[in-house]
Short mmCIF file of C-alpha atoms in Angstrom, two decimals:
data_model
loop_
_atom_site.label_atom_id
_atom_site.label_comp_id
_atom_site.label_asym_id
_atom_site.label_seq_id
_atom_site.Cartn_x
_atom_site.Cartn_y
_atom_site.Cartn_z
CA UNK A 1399 -203.34 110.36 105.19
CA UNK A 1400 -204.75 108.51 102.22
CA UNK A 1401 -207.87 109.79 100.53
CA UNK A 1402 -210.30 107.05 99.61
CA UNK A 1403 -211.60 107.20 96.06
CA UNK A 1404 -215.20 108.31 95.67
CA UNK A 1405 -217.24 105.19 95.01
CA UNK A 1406 -220.90 106.16 95.09
CA UNK A 1407 -222.91 108.49 92.89
CA UNK A 1408 -226.24 109.69 94.28
CA UNK A 1409 -229.16 110.86 92.13
CA UNK A 1410 -232.04 112.76 93.69
CA UNK A 1411 -235.36 111.98 91.99
CA UNK A 1412 -238.02 114.50 92.99
CA UNK A 1413 -241.69 113.67 92.62
CA UNK A 1414 -243.18 110.89 90.55
CA UNK A 1415 -241.87 110.92 87.03
CA UNK A 1416 -241.36 108.37 84.30
CA UNK A 1417 -237.69 107.46 84.17
CA UNK A 1418 -235.58 106.36 81.23
CA UNK A 1419 -232.68 103.97 81.85
CA UNK A 1420 -229.42 103.67 79.89
CA UNK A 1421 -229.08 100.56 77.66
CA UNK A 1422 -226.79 98.78 80.13
CA UNK A 1423 -227.43 96.74 83.28
CA UNK A 1424 -226.30 98.74 86.36
CA UNK A 1425 -225.68 95.51 88.29
CA UNK A 1426 -223.64 93.46 85.81
CA UNK A 1427 -222.61 95.91 83.09
CA UNK A 1428 -224.18 93.77 80.35
CA UNK A 1429 -225.54 95.70 77.36
CA UNK A 1430 -229.21 95.85 76.37
CA UNK A 1431 -230.94 94.63 79.55
CA UNK A 1432 -234.34 93.06 78.91
CA UNK A 1433 -235.72 92.43 82.41
CA UNK A 1434 -236.72 94.56 85.39
CA UNK A 1435 -235.67 94.46 89.04
CA UNK A 1436 -237.81 96.26 91.61
CA UNK A 1437 -235.78 98.03 94.28
CA UNK A 1438 -237.63 98.73 97.51
CA UNK A 1439 -236.91 100.87 100.52
CA UNK A 1440 -239.38 100.57 103.35
CA UNK A 1441 -239.55 102.54 106.55
CA UNK A 1442 -237.09 105.32 107.13
CA UNK A 1443 -237.54 105.60 110.87
CA UNK A 1444 -236.60 108.95 112.32
CA UNK A 1445 -237.11 109.95 115.89
CA UNK A 1446 -237.08 113.54 117.02
CA UNK A 1447 -235.06 114.16 120.21
CA UNK A 1448 -237.84 116.43 121.46
CA UNK A 1449 -240.37 113.61 121.09
CA UNK A 1450 -238.02 111.25 122.94
CA UNK A 1451 -237.62 113.73 125.82
CA UNK A 1452 -241.39 114.04 126.10
CA UNK A 1453 -241.76 110.25 126.09
CA UNK A 1454 -243.44 110.13 122.70
CA UNK A 1455 -242.03 108.41 119.65
CA UNK A 1456 -242.66 109.81 116.20
CA UNK A 1457 -242.16 107.35 113.38
CA UNK A 1458 -242.09 108.77 109.85
CA UNK A 1459 -242.88 105.70 107.78
CA UNK A 1460 -242.00 106.12 104.12
CA UNK A 1461 -241.75 103.54 101.42
CA UNK A 1462 -240.67 103.64 97.80
CA UNK A 1463 -240.04 101.28 94.94
CA UNK A 1464 -238.20 101.77 91.69
CA UNK A 1465 -238.15 99.44 88.69
CA UNK A 1466 -234.66 99.31 87.17
CA UNK A 1467 -233.73 97.66 83.86
CA UNK A 1468 -231.44 94.67 84.44
CA UNK A 1469 -230.07 91.69 82.55
CA UNK A 1470 -232.32 88.63 82.44
CA UNK A 1471 -229.85 86.43 84.34
CA UNK A 1472 -229.41 88.94 87.14
CA UNK A 1473 -233.16 89.55 87.44
CA UNK A 1474 -233.83 85.79 87.72
CA UNK A 1475 -231.11 85.37 90.35
CA UNK A 1476 -232.40 88.31 92.40
CA UNK A 1477 -235.99 87.00 92.29
CA UNK A 1478 -234.82 83.54 93.41
CA UNK A 1479 -232.87 85.02 96.32
CA UNK A 1480 -235.90 87.07 97.39
CA UNK A 1481 -238.14 83.99 97.18
CA UNK A 1482 -235.66 81.86 99.13
CA UNK A 1483 -235.60 84.45 101.91
CA UNK A 1484 -239.33 83.91 102.49
CA UNK A 1485 -239.34 80.17 101.76
CA UNK A 1486 -236.64 79.53 104.35
CA UNK A 1487 -238.45 81.60 106.98
CA UNK A 1488 -241.96 80.28 106.36
CA UNK A 1489 -240.73 76.72 105.80
CA UNK A 1490 -238.81 76.86 109.06
CA UNK A 1491 -241.88 78.11 110.90
CA UNK A 1492 -243.97 75.30 109.38
CA UNK A 1493 -241.44 72.61 110.32
CA UNK A 1494 -241.19 74.10 113.83
CA UNK A 1495 -244.96 73.87 114.27
CA UNK A 1496 -244.88 70.22 113.17
CA UNK A 1497 -242.02 69.45 115.56
CA UNK A 1498 -243.78 71.27 118.41
CA UNK A 1499 -246.89 69.17 117.81
CA UNK A 1500 -244.82 65.97 117.81
CA UNK A 1501 -242.90 67.21 120.84
CA UNK A 1502 -246.08 67.80 122.83
CA UNK A 1503 -247.07 64.13 122.39
CA UNK A 1504 -243.62 62.84 123.29
CA UNK A 1505 -242.74 61.89 126.88
CA UNK A 1506 -239.22 63.32 126.36
CA UNK A 1507 -239.48 66.78 124.74
CA UNK A 1508 -236.44 67.92 122.75
CA UNK A 1509 -234.89 71.21 121.72
CA UNK A 1510 -235.18 70.43 117.98
CA UNK A 1511 -238.10 72.84 117.33
CA UNK A 1512 -236.12 75.75 118.72
CA UNK A 1513 -233.08 74.73 116.71
CA UNK A 1514 -235.19 74.59 113.52
CA UNK A 1515 -236.59 78.08 114.04
CA UNK A 1516 -233.09 79.39 114.75
CA UNK A 1517 -231.77 77.83 111.51
CA UNK A 1518 -234.78 79.23 109.58
CA UNK A 1519 -234.18 82.77 110.84
CA UNK A 1520 -230.45 82.42 110.18
CA UNK A 1521 -231.11 81.15 106.64
CA UNK A 1522 -233.56 83.95 105.93
CA UNK A 1523 -231.04 86.52 107.19
CA UNK A 1524 -228.35 84.96 104.99
CA UNK A 1525 -230.55 85.25 101.88
CA UNK A 1526 -231.46 88.83 102.80
CA UNK A 1527 -227.76 89.69 103.14
CA UNK A 1528 -226.96 88.04 99.82
CA UNK A 1529 -229.77 90.03 98.19
CA UNK A 1530 -228.27 93.23 99.58
CA UNK A 1531 -224.84 92.28 98.23
CA UNK A 1532 -226.38 91.65 94.80
CA UNK A 1533 -227.97 95.11 94.54
CA UNK A 1534 -225.25 97.17 96.19
CA UNK A 1535 -224.28 98.62 92.77
CA UNK A 1536 -227.68 100.27 92.42
CA UNK A 1537 -230.01 100.80 95.38
CA UNK A 1538 -232.36 103.29 96.98
CA UNK A 1539 -230.41 105.06 99.70
CA UNK A 1540 -233.06 107.30 101.24
CA UNK A 1541 -236.74 108.11 100.93
CA UNK A 1542 -238.85 111.05 102.01
CA UNK A 1543 -242.31 112.17 100.99
CA UNK A 1544 -240.80 114.51 98.38
CA UNK A 1545 -237.95 112.52 96.82
CA UNK A 1546 -236.08 109.25 96.37
CA UNK A 1547 -232.29 109.14 96.44
CA UNK A 1548 -230.77 106.38 94.32
CA UNK A 1549 -227.15 105.30 94.67
CA UNK A 1550 -225.12 104.01 91.71
CA UNK A 1551 -221.64 102.48 91.92
CA UNK A 1552 -220.72 103.51 88.36
CA UNK A 1553 -220.13 107.14 87.43
CA UNK A 1554 -220.78 106.36 83.75
CA UNK A 1555 -224.18 104.86 84.54
CA UNK A 1556 -225.13 107.70 86.91
CA UNK A 1557 -224.06 110.29 84.33
CA UNK A 1558 -226.03 108.71 81.46
CA UNK A 1559 -229.06 108.14 83.72
CA UNK A 1560 -229.03 111.81 84.71
CA UNK A 1561 -228.63 113.00 81.10
CA UNK A 1562 -231.60 110.87 79.98
CA UNK A 1563 -233.85 112.18 82.78
CA UNK A 1564 -232.66 115.77 83.21
CA UNK A 1565 -231.28 115.14 86.70
CA UNK A 1566 -227.99 115.77 88.50
CA UNK A 1567 -225.82 113.46 90.54
CA UNK A 1568 -223.54 114.00 93.49
CA UNK A 1569 -220.42 111.96 94.22
CA UNK A 1570 -219.95 110.90 97.86
CA UNK A 1571 -217.96 108.31 99.78
#
């Protein structure tokens, strides 16, 4: 059996505190980052088995955001990807509405509006996936009311982040 190397380093941030970041971009490794990237985690949904047996669903909705120092080029790319996710979805919905209006006046309706909405959703999902791939080196892994758990791909970055903020990290696969 081969043991996989440990790749992720998790830092538990309890409460709301001002954080200090090392002078290196956690996404690209470039020194002296000058921009900020906002990481968001929305909606950790947890269902209790007891609630499911009783026919009731309990949804613990938590959300968190964390501003991380990043290089200017990476921050611009990430913002463009996030904007394109919404532009492709909303643009596709707008074009679909126009095609549906034209389709309703046509004697021979077509499937083009449904194809456009499918392409819009597919494009939006592609940009969302690309955004996830961009931030996989540093992301929020879990959120509760008491803490945020941040995952770093670099042990050096996690170690210096923890030293600057008086925190500890845990290495996991």
